[in-house]
Every structure is written in C-alpha cells, then in structure tokens.
Coordinates of C-alpha atoms in Angstrom, one line a residue:
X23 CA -3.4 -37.9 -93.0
X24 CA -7.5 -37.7 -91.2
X25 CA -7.1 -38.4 -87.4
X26 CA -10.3 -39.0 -85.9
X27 CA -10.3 -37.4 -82.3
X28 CA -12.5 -40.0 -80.5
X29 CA -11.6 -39.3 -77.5
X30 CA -13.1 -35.9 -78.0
X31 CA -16.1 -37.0 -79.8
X32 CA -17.7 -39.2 -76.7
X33 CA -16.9 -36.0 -74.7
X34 CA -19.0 -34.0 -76.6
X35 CA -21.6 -36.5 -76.7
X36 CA -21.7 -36.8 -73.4
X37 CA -22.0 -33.4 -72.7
X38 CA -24.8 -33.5 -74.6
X39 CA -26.0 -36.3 -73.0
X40 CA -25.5 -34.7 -69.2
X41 CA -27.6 -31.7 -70.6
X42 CA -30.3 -32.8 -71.8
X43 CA -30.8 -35.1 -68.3
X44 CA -30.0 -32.0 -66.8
X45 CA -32.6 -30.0 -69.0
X46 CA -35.7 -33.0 -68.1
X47 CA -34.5 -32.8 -64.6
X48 CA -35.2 -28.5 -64.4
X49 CA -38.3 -29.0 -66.5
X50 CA -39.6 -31.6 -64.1
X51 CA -38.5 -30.0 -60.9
X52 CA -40.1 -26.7 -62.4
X53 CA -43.4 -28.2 -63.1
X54 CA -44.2 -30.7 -60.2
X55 CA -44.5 -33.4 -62.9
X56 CA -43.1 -36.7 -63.4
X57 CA -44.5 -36.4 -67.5
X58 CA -44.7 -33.4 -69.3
X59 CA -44.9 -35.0 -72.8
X60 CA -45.3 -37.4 -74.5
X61 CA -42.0 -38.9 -75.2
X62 CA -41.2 -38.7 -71.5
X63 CA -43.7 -41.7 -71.0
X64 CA -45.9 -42.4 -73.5
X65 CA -47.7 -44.7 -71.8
X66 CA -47.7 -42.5 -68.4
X67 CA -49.2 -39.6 -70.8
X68 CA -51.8 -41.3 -72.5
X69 CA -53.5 -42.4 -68.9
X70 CA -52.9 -38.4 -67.7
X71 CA -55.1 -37.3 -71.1
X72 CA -57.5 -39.6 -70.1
X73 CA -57.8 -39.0 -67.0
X74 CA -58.1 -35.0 -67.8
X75 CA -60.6 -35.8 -69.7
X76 CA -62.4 -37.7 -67.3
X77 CA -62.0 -34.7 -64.7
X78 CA -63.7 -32.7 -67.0
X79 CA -66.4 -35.1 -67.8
X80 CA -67.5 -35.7 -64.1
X81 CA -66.8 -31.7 -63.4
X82 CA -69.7 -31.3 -66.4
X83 CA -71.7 -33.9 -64.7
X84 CA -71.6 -31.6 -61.2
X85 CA -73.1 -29.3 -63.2
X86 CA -75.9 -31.0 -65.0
X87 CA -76.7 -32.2 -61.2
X88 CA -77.0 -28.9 -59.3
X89 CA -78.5 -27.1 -62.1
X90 CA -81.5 -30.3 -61.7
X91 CA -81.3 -29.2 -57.8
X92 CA -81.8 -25.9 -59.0
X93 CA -85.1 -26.2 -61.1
X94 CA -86.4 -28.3 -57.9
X95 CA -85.5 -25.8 -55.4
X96 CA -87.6 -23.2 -57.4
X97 CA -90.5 -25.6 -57.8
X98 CA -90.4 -26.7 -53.7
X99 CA -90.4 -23.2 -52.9
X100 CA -93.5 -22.6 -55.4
X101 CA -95.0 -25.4 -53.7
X102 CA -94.6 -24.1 -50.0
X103 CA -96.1 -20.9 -50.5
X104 CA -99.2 -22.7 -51.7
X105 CA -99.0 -25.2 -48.9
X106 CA -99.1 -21.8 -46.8
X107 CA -102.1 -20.6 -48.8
X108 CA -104.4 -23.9 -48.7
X109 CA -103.4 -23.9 -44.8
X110 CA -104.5 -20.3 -44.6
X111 CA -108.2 -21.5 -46.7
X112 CA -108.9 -24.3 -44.4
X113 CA -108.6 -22.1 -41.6
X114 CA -111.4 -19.6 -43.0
X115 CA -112.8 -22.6 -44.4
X116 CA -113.3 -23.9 -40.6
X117 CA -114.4 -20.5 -39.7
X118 CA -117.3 -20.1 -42.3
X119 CA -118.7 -23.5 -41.4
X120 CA -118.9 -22.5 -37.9
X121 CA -122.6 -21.0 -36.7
X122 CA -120.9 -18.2 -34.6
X123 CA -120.7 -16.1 -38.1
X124 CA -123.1 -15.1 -40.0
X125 CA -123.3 -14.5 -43.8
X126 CA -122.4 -10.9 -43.6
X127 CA -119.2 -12.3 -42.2
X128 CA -118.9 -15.3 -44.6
X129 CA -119.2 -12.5 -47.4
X130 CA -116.1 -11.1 -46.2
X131 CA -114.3 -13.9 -45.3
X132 CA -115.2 -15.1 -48.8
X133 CA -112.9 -12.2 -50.8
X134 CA -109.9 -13.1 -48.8
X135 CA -110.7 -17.0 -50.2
X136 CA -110.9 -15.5 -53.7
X137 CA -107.8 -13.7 -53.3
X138 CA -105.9 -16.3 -52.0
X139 CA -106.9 -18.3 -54.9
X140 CA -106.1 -16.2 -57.4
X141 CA -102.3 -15.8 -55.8
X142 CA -101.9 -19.5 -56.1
X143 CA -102.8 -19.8 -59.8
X144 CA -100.1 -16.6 -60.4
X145 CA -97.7 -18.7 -58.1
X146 CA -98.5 -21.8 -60.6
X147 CA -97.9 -19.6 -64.1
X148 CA -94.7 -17.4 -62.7
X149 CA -92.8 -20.0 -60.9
X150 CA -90.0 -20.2 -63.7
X151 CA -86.8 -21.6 -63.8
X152 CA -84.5 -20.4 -67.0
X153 CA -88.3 -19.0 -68.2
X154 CA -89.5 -22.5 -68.1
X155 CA -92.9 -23.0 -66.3
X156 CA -92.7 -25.7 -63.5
X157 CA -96.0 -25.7 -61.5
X158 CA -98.5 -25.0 -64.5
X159 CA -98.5 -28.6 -65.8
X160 CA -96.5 -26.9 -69.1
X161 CA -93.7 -28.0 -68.4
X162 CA -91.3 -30.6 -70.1
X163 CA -89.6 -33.9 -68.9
X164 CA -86.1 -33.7 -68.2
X165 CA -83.3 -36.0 -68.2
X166 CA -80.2 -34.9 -66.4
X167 CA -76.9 -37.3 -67.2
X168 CA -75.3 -38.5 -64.0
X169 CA -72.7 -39.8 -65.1
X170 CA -69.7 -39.6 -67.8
X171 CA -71.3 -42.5 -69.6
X172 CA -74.2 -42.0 -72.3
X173 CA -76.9 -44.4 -71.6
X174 CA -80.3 -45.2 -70.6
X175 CA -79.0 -46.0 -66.6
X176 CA -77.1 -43.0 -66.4
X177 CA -80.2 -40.4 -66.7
X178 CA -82.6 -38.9 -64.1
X179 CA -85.5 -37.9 -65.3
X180 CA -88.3 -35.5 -63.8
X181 CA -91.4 -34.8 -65.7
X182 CA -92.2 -31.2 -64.9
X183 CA -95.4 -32.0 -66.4
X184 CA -96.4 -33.8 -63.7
X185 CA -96.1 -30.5 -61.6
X186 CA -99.1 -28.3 -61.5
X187 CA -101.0 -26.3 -58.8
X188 CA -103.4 -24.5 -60.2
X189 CA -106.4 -24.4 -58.4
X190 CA -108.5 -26.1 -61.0
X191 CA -105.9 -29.0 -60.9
X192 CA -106.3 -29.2 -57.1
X193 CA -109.6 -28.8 -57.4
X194 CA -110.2 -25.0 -55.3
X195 CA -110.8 -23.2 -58.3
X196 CA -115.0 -23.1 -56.9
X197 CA -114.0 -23.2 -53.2
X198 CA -116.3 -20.5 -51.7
X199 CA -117.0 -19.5 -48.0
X200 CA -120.1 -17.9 -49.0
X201 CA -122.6 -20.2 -46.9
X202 CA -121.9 -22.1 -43.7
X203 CA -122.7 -25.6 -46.3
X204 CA -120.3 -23.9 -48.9
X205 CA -117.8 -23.7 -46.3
X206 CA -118.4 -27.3 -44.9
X207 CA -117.9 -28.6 -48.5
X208 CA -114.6 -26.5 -48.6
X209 CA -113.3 -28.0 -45.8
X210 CA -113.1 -31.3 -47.1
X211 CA -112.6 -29.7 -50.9
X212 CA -108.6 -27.9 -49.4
X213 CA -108.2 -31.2 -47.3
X214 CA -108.0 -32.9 -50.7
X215 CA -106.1 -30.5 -52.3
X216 CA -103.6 -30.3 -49.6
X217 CA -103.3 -34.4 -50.5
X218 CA -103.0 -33.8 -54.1
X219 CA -100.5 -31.2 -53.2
X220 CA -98.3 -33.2 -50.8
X221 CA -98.1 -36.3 -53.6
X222 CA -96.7 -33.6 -55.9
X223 CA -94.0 -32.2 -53.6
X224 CA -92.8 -36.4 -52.4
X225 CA -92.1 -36.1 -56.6
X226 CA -89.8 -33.5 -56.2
X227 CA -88.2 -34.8 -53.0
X228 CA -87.9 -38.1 -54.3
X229 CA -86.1 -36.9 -57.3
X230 CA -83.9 -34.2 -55.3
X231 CA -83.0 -36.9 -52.8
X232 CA -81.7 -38.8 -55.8
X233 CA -80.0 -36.5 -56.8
X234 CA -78.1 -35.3 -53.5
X235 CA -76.4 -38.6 -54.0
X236 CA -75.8 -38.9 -57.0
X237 CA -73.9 -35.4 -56.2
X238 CA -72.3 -37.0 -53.5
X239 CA -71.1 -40.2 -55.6
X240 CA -70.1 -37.9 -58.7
X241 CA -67.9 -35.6 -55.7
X242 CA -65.7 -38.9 -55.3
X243 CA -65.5 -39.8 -58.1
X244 CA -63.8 -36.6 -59.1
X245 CA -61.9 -37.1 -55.7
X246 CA -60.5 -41.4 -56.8
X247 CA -59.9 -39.7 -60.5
X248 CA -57.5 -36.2 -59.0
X249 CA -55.9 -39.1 -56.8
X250 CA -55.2 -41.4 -59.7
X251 CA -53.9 -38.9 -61.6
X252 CA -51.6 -37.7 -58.7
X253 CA -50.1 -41.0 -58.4
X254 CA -49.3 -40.8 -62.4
X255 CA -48.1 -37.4 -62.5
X256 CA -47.0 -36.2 -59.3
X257 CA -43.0 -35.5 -59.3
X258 CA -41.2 -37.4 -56.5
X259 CA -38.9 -34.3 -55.6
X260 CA -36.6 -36.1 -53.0
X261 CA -36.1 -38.4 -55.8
X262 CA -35.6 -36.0 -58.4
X263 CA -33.7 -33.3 -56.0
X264 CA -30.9 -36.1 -55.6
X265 CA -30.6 -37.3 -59.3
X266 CA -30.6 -33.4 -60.5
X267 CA -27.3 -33.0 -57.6
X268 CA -25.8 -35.7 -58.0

C-alpha cells in the first residue's frame, strides 16, 4: 500500500519557501538594494537600467562640456597675452609720436615694435589645444552635445575659425614707430586692433558663459537622476532588518 506523507511534504516546501525569503532578505541587506535582478521587480529593474544609462549619458555630456571650457581657456589665454602686447605697442606708439624723441630714438623704439609683432603672430600659430590651432583662423567649428539627446537644440557650437590674431588679421602687421607720422598712424592702427581683438574674445566669453551653465544644468541633472534612482533602488533596512528577524 503507497502512503503519501503530506504532512511532510508542505514541511519541506515550506522550508524551502522560508529559505529562499531568507536568501532575498541576506542578498538585499548585503547589497543596500531593494532590486538586484530582474525577477525581483521587473518593472523596478527596467527603470534602474535606464536610469544607469542615463547617469552615464549626462556623466559623458560633463565631459564634452569641460573639454569645450578647455579649448576656450587655452584660446582666452592666447588672447590676453596679445591684449598685453597691443597695450605694450600703443604705449611706444604714444611715445614715437611725441616730439620729445627723435628718430634715433624712434629707430630703437621701432625693433622692440617689430619684436613684439612677431611674438603675437607665434602666439596666433602655437596656441594649440589637442594640436589644433585656435587663434590662426585654421581652425574648425565645433559642436559640443549638451545634452543626452541628439539634436539640432542640444549642440553648442564655436567656430574656431572665427578666431585669429595674427597681426595681418588685426591689421599691425605694417605698424612701425619709425617716424613721429608713422607713429601717429599707429596709434590709431593698435586702437583698432585692440577693437577687433576685444569683439573676438566677447566670442569666446559668450560661448564659455554658455557653457558654465549648461555645466551647471547638466550637474543637476545628474543630481534629480542619482535621486530618482535612490528612491528606486535604495533598500529600506528598518524595513528589511525586521522582516529578515522576524
């Protein structure tokens, strides 16, 4: 005659039963999560994945921002040292126009103008980012993603094109002191280029003001998306504590 024990059967079944609550209880209180897989909460999961992959989008997108702050810093700094220079050739510029020098003097004053020049066209061929020119007019435009989303709104875009500061492009490159009338016409010739200068460096400002922001926005969102996730994932260990005791 076959006896079935049932008795003994929905013991061991709930044995089992106890242990594997027991085993999801040590897992989660091990790992600080509320979902560890998939078939702990599908649904739970799914919005931790994306999430993840947000992070890691907007994390990627903090990068593409400072490395555009980075190309900018480079090019402002270019750009100040010539500011310095042009400062420095309206000064002897003002000096050569003046009748209390000769041309003897003007002669010498004249081959610290030439100097001067020549260090702010090496300043406009060797101020590199990553080996790409930025203040020779070589350069190429830009566009930096500021965003996880791919399209035309979510770009900033600088043309490095735009930047040059050679002294042909702000028209220096015949400045000479040699005369007191060659140095009245470069008075007004560096006043110019110190205009043509300034519009270049508002470009870059603009565009690294922008970008501070956008910085700024991108930080919080990373900040909203960790919280989200928290809320998701984030074990409630009084909770958990209490179920795994009890």
């Amino acid at each position: 005659m076959k006896i079935n024990n049932v008795s003994s059967e929905q013991a061991v079944n709930q044995v089992n039963k106890n242990t594997k609550v027991l085993s999801e209880n040590i897992e989660r209180l091990s790992s600080g999560k509320e979902v560890n897989k998939f078939s702990d909460n599908s649904a739970q999961a799914a919005q931790v994945v994306s999430l993840n992959n947000k992070d890691k989008a907007l994390r990627q997108v903090d990068k593409n921002l400072n490395q555009g702050t980075s190309y900018l810093q480079v090019a402002e700094s270019g750009m100040n040292e010539v500011s310095s220079i042009l400062t420095r050739l309206k000064e002897l510029s003002v000096q050569g126009a003046s009748d209390t020098v000769n041309d003897n003097d003007r002669s010498l004053i004249d081959l610290e103008v030439n100097q001067l020049k020549e260090e702010i066209n090496r300043i406009s061929e060797n101020t590199k980012y990553n080996n790409e020119s930025l203040l020779n007019g070589a350069g190429r435009s830009i566009s930096l993603l500021a965003g996880e989303d791919v399209n035309s709104s979510n770009y900033i875009a600088l043309d490095l094109s735009k930047l040059n500061v050679s002294t042909s492009k702000l028209g220096v490159s015949g400045l000479s002191v040699a005369s007191q009338s060659d140095s009245q016409s470069a008075v007004q010739e560096v006043d110019d280029a110190l205009t043509a200068l300034a519009e270049q460096r508002a470009l870059v400002s603009s565009v690294s003001s922008r970008l501070q922001f956008s910085i700024s926005n991108n930080s919080t969102q990373q900040v909203n998306n960790s919280s989200a996730k928290s809320k998701i994932e984030d074990l409630d260990y009084a909770r958990e504590m209490s179920e795994y005791t009890s």
